[in-house]
Each structure stands twice: as structure tokens, then as C-alpha cells.
Amino acid sequence: MQSWIWAIPQPEGGKPCAHYSHGKVRIEAYEIKEDAPLTVTRPDDIILNIGRRSLKRLDGYRCLPNVIRTPLLDEPLSGIVSRFAGADVQYLPATVEARDGVTTRYRLARPLVHLPCLDPDRSDVSWVVPGESVAMARHIEFRPGCLGDRHFVRDSYTHFTVVSEALKDALLETRDPGLFFIEPENYYPIPF
């Protein structure tokens, strides 16, 4: 079964992209990528900002691209992920700030299962912690069958959200412009 990185769409067409509002939040972005359970009770525990974009601009997006490598989804897309991921996902309520107001219709779909998807022998990576955490990559490949029977996980090396072909296809059927998946081999050589 092919594994896909849930990535940020390329910026053509001026797609909105949410950024973490550090200093305004109780839960920091790095905590979302960890595997310890998180307790989030209010949407303002996690705040993201879309800069000068208006709330109206978000109307066509069920998945809001963001830079924290955790899908930011509305209720219908969350339902699709839940159908495949079951107990492997935790939803965290979030507030998205726009220039003309805020919305709480999105929530972060946080993978609770961390698996070593990256194949260190077939990838060209620089390590932050050797054998544990990747800092930069020139080429990455995942281990064949790295997901096993799972559909939604976090790669323990790169912290990417990794999905199965079946989940990717089900999500893409919605034709949401905020969705973007890429094979690891085609991921451009950018810093993590």
C-alpha cells in the first residue's frame, strides 16, 4: 500500500495558509507533534492566523492549509478521517483569526500513532538527533508497507502526517482545494 505525505498545497492562486500564533496560545505547535496526550478544552487554547485574508475567503476550504504539519479540518472532512483512522486520531479545537474576525469551525486532526515511516538507508537526510529526528533532507523514501493496517499516522523521524492511499483517495473525492498529498520520493529538498 502506497503511503502519502499530507502536505501544504503550492501557493498558486493565493490559497490561504494558517500560521501558528505563538505567544497567544496555551498549546504550542511542537506539543501537537509529540505523542503524549493533550488536553485541549477551548478553541482559544490553539490559535492560528491567516493574516490579511477575510473569513469569506475560507468559505471554499474544508481543509485549511497550515504550516504545522497537522491537518486543520472542518466537520465533514474530520468524519472521513475518523472513518479510516478510528481511535488513531485526536481532534483539537482551534481558533482561526482573519482580518475581519475569527472562526472555530476547524479543528486539528492530530495523529496519535507515531511510526518510523522514513527509510534512513534509502533517504539522504541530515539528523538533528542521529537515528531519531531529521533536520533536513535532499531525498526521502518511506519503508514499503510502513503503515501496516493503519491509515493516519505521524512519521516519527520527520513528523509528517502520513496517510494511506485509501484515505487520500476518499479525501480527494471531496475536491477540496486545501488538500494536497505528495509521495515522499517527490517531496522537494526543503528544510523540515
PDB file of N, CA, C and O in Angstrom, residues 6 59-64 72-81 83-84 166-181:
ATOM      1  N   TRP A   6       0.785  14.166   3.861  1.00  0.00           N
ATOM      2  CA  TRP A   6      -0.254  15.199   3.815  1.00  0.00           C
ATOM      3  C   TRP A   6       0.499  16.516   3.903  1.00  0.00           C
ATOM      4  O   TRP A   6       1.035  16.878   4.942  1.00  0.00           O
ATOM      5  N   ASP A  59     -14.516  30.277   2.944  1.00  0.00           N
ATOM      6  CA  ASP A  59     -15.761  29.562   2.664  1.00  0.00           C
ATOM      7  C   ASP A  59     -15.571  28.318   1.797  1.00  0.00           C
ATOM      8  O   ASP A  59     -16.261  27.334   1.983  1.00  0.00           O
ATOM      9  N   GLY A  60     -14.664  28.345   0.844  1.00  0.00           N
ATOM     10  CA  GLY A  60     -14.471  27.209  -0.041  1.00  0.00           C
ATOM     11  C   GLY A  60     -13.497  26.160   0.475  1.00  0.00           C
ATOM     12  O   GLY A  60     -13.187  25.206  -0.239  1.00  0.00           O
ATOM     13  N   TYR A  61     -13.020  26.308   1.707  1.00  0.00           N
ATOM     14  CA  TYR A  61     -11.994  25.404   2.247  1.00  0.00           C
ATOM     15  C   TYR A  61     -12.523  24.599   3.430  1.00  0.00           C
ATOM     16  O   TYR A  61     -12.883  25.151   4.456  1.00  0.00           O
ATOM     17  N   ARG A  62     -12.551  23.281   3.235  1.00  0.00           N
ATOM     18  CA  ARG A  62     -12.877  22.378   4.339  1.00  0.00           C
ATOM     19  C   ARG A  62     -11.603  21.966   5.054  1.00  0.00           C
ATOM     20  O   ARG A  62     -11.615  21.633   6.224  1.00  0.00           O
ATOM     21  N   CYS A  63     -10.491  21.954   4.318  1.00  0.00           N
ATOM     22  CA  CYS A  63      -9.159  21.713   4.881  1.00  0.00           C
ATOM     23  C   CYS A  63      -8.385  23.010   4.701  1.00  0.00           C
ATOM     24  O   CYS A  63      -8.217  23.486   3.579  1.00  0.00           O
ATOM     25  N   LEU A  64      -7.946  23.587   5.791  1.00  0.00           N
ATOM     26  CA  LEU A  64      -7.209  24.843   5.721  1.00  0.00           C
ATOM     27  C   LEU A  64      -5.712  24.540   5.800  1.00  0.00           C
ATOM     28  O   LEU A  64      -5.226  24.029   6.812  1.00  0.00           O
ATOM     29  N   LEU A  72      -5.828  20.691   9.380  1.00  0.00           N
ATOM     30  CA  LEU A  72      -6.805  21.575  10.007  1.00  0.00           C
ATOM     31  C   LEU A  72      -8.096  21.424   9.205  1.00  0.00           C
ATOM     32  O   LEU A  72      -8.181  21.892   8.066  1.00  0.00           O
ATOM     33  N   LEU A  73      -9.078  20.716   9.791  1.00  0.00           N
ATOM     34  CA  LEU A  73     -10.249  20.252   9.046  1.00  0.00           C
ATOM     35  C   LEU A  73     -11.570  20.739   9.641  1.00  0.00           C
ATOM     36  O   LEU A  73     -11.661  20.965  10.843  1.00  0.00           O
ATOM     37  N   ASP A  74     -12.582  20.817   8.769  1.00  0.00           N
ATOM     38  CA  ASP A  74     -13.933  21.073   9.263  1.00  0.00           C
ATOM     39  C   ASP A  74     -14.591  19.728   9.595  1.00  0.00           C
ATOM     40  O   ASP A  74     -13.984  18.662   9.430  1.00  0.00           O
ATOM     41  N   GLU A  75     -15.822  19.773  10.034  1.00  0.00           N
ATOM     42  CA  GLU A  75     -16.522  18.564  10.495  1.00  0.00           C
ATOM     43  C   GLU A  75     -16.674  17.483   9.409  1.00  0.00           C
ATOM     44  O   GLU A  75     -16.384  16.316   9.670  1.00  0.00           O
ATOM     45  N   PRO A  76     -17.109  17.819   8.176  1.00  0.00           N
ATOM     46  CA  PRO A  76     -17.253  16.752   7.174  1.00  0.00           C
ATOM     47  C   PRO A  76     -15.937  16.027   6.845  1.00  0.00           C
ATOM     48  O   PRO A  76     -15.921  14.801   6.735  1.00  0.00           O
ATOM     49  N   LEU A  77     -14.845  16.763   6.716  1.00  0.00           N
ATOM     50  CA  LEU A  77     -13.566  16.095   6.428  1.00  0.00           C
ATOM     51  C   LEU A  77     -13.087  15.308   7.643  1.00  0.00           C
ATOM     52  O   LEU A  77     -12.495  14.235   7.506  1.00  0.00           O
ATOM     53  N   SER A  78     -13.348  15.825   8.838  1.00  0.00           N
ATOM     54  CA  SER A  78     -12.998  15.080  10.055  1.00  0.00           C
ATOM     55  C   SER A  78     -13.706  13.729  10.078  1.00  0.00           C
ATOM     56  O   SER A  78     -13.137  12.729  10.505  1.00  0.00           O
ATOM     57  N   GLY A  79     -14.944  13.715   9.600  1.00  0.00           N
ATOM     58  CA  GLY A  79     -15.697  12.466   9.549  1.00  0.00           C
ATOM     59  C   GLY A  79     -15.052  11.436   8.639  1.00  0.00           C
ATOM     60  O   GLY A  79     -15.026  10.241   8.960  1.00  0.00           O
ATOM     61  N   ILE A  80     -14.507  11.887   7.511  1.00  0.00           N
ATOM     62  CA  ILE A  80     -13.820  10.969   6.594  1.00  0.00           C
ATOM     63  C   ILE A  80     -12.568  10.409   7.265  1.00  0.00           C
ATOM     64  O   ILE A  80     -12.315   9.208   7.226  1.00  0.00           O
ATOM     65  N   VAL A  81     -11.788  11.282   7.890  1.00  0.00           N
ATOM     66  CA  VAL A  81     -10.573  10.823   8.575  1.00  0.00           C
ATOM     67  C   VAL A  81     -10.941   9.831   9.674  1.00  0.00           C
ATOM     68  O   VAL A  81     -10.308   8.776   9.810  1.00  0.00           O
ATOM     69  N   ARG A  83     -13.470   7.842   9.878  1.00  0.00           N
ATOM     70  CA  ARG A  83     -13.910   6.571   9.302  1.00  0.00           C
ATOM     71  C   ARG A  83     -12.721   5.642   9.045  1.00  0.00           C
ATOM     72  O   ARG A  83     -12.804   4.438   9.231  1.00  0.00           O
ATOM     73  N   PHE A  84     -11.593   6.208   8.651  1.00  0.00           N
ATOM     74  CA  PHE A  84     -10.396   5.416   8.367  1.00  0.00           C
ATOM     75  C   PHE A  84      -9.489   5.266   9.590  1.00  0.00           C
ATOM     76  O   PHE A  84      -8.910   4.213   9.805  1.00  0.00           O
ATOM     77  N   ALA A 166      -5.909   4.757   0.412  1.00  0.00           N
ATOM     78  CA  ALA A 166      -7.366   4.728   0.535  1.00  0.00           C
ATOM     79  C   ALA A 166      -7.906   5.999   1.191  1.00  0.00           C
ATOM     80  O   ALA A 166      -8.896   6.576   0.723  1.00  0.00           O
ATOM     81  N   LEU A 167      -7.263   6.468   2.263  1.00  0.00           N
ATOM     82  CA  LEU A 167      -7.710   7.695   2.922  1.00  0.00           C
ATOM     83  C   LEU A 167      -7.492   8.892   2.001  1.00  0.00           C
ATOM     84  O   LEU A 167      -8.364   9.748   1.863  1.00  0.00           O
ATOM     85  N   LYS A 168      -6.340   8.953   1.362  1.00  0.00           N
ATOM     86  CA  LYS A 168      -6.062  10.051   0.418  1.00  0.00           C
ATOM     87  C   LYS A 168      -7.142  10.120  -0.650  1.00  0.00           C
ATOM     88  O   LYS A 168      -7.702  11.187  -0.921  1.00  0.00           O
ATOM     89  N   ASP A 169      -7.473   8.988  -1.251  1.00  0.00           N
ATOM     90  CA  ASP A 169      -8.470   8.965  -2.323  1.00  0.00           C
ATOM     91  C   ASP A 169      -9.846   9.403  -1.823  1.00  0.00           C
ATOM     92  O   ASP A 169     -10.556  10.151  -2.504  1.00  0.00           O
ATOM     93  N   ALA A 170     -10.235   8.956  -0.634  1.00  0.00           N
ATOM     94  CA  ALA A 170     -11.533   9.340  -0.078  1.00  0.00           C
ATOM     95  C   ALA A 170     -11.604  10.846   0.166  1.00  0.00           C
ATOM     96  O   ALA A 170     -12.621  11.486  -0.111  1.00  0.00           O
ATOM     97  N   LEU A 171     -10.521  11.423   0.660  1.00  0.00           N
ATOM     98  CA  LEU A 171     -10.494  12.865   0.893  1.00  0.00           C
ATOM     99  C   LEU A 171     -10.513  13.646  -0.419  1.00  0.00           C
ATOM    100  O   LEU A 171     -11.224  14.648  -0.547  1.00  0.00           O
ATOM    101  N   LEU A 172      -9.735  13.192  -1.399  1.00  0.00           N
ATOM    102  CA  LEU A 172      -9.673  13.912  -2.674  1.00  0.00           C
ATOM    103  C   LEU A 172     -11.000  13.871  -3.427  1.00  0.00           C
ATOM    104  O   LEU A 172     -11.254  14.749  -4.265  1.00  0.00           O
ATOM    105  N   GLU A 173     -11.843  12.892  -3.158  1.00  0.00           N
ATOM    106  CA  GLU A 173     -13.169  12.851  -3.782  1.00  0.00           C
ATOM    107  C   GLU A 173     -13.998  14.083  -3.442  1.00  0.00           C
ATOM    108  O   GLU A 173     -14.908  14.443  -4.180  1.00  0.00           O
ATOM    109  N   THR A 174     -13.677  14.772  -2.348  1.00  0.00           N
ATOM    110  CA  THR A 174     -14.404  15.982  -1.957  1.00  0.00           C
ATOM    111  C   THR A 174     -14.020  17.179  -2.826  1.00  0.00           C
ATOM    112  O   THR A 174     -14.706  18.191  -2.798  1.00  0.00           O
ATOM    113  N   ARG A 175     -12.910  17.071  -3.540  1.00  0.00           N
ATOM    114  CA  ARG A 175     -12.401  18.146  -4.410  1.00  0.00           C
ATOM    115  C   ARG A 175     -12.092  19.445  -3.643  1.00  0.00           C
ATOM    116  O   ARG A 175     -12.185  20.540  -4.182  1.00  0.00           O
ATOM    117  N   ASP A 176     -11.759  19.304  -2.376  1.00  0.00           N
ATOM    118  CA  ASP A 176     -11.430  20.484  -1.581  1.00  0.00           C
ATOM    119  C   ASP A 176     -10.093  21.059  -2.035  1.00  0.00           C
ATOM    120  O   ASP A 176      -9.104  20.314  -2.150  1.00  0.00           O
ATOM    121  N   PRO A 177     -10.001  22.375  -2.287  1.00  0.00           N
ATOM    122  CA  PRO A 177      -8.755  22.969  -2.783  1.00  0.00           C
ATOM    123  C   PRO A 177      -7.633  23.026  -1.747  1.00  0.00           C
ATOM    124  O   PRO A 177      -6.484  23.265  -2.095  1.00  0.00           O
ATOM    125  N   GLY A 178      -7.953  22.804  -0.472  1.00  0.00           N
ATOM    126  CA  GLY A 178      -6.929  22.845   0.568  1.00  0.00           C
ATOM    127  C   GLY A 178      -6.195  21.537   0.764  1.00  0.00           C
ATOM    128  O   GLY A 178      -5.231  21.471   1.520  1.00  0.00           O
ATOM    129  N   LEU A 179      -6.641  20.483   0.081  1.00  0.00           N
ATOM    130  CA  LEU A 179      -6.000  19.170   0.227  1.00  0.00           C
ATOM    131  C   LEU A 179      -4.827  19.035  -0.728  1.00  0.00           C
ATOM    132  O   LEU A 179      -4.911  19.437  -1.892  1.00  0.00           O
ATOM    133  N   PHE A 180      -3.738  18.453  -0.236  1.00  0.00           N
ATOM    134  CA  PHE A 180      -2.572  18.206  -1.081  1.00  0.00           C
ATOM    135  C   PHE A 180      -1.784  17.058  -0.475  1.00  0.00           C
ATOM    136  O   PHE A 180      -1.443  17.083   0.707  1.00  0.00           O
ATOM    137  N   PHE A 181      -1.531  16.048  -1.294  1.00  0.00           N
ATOM    138  CA  PHE A 181      -0.762  14.881  -0.862  1.00  0.00           C
ATOM    139  C   PHE A 181       0.374  14.672  -1.846  1.00  0.00           C
ATOM    140  O   PHE A 181       0.213  14.911  -3.047  1.00  0.00           O
TER     141      PHE A 181
END
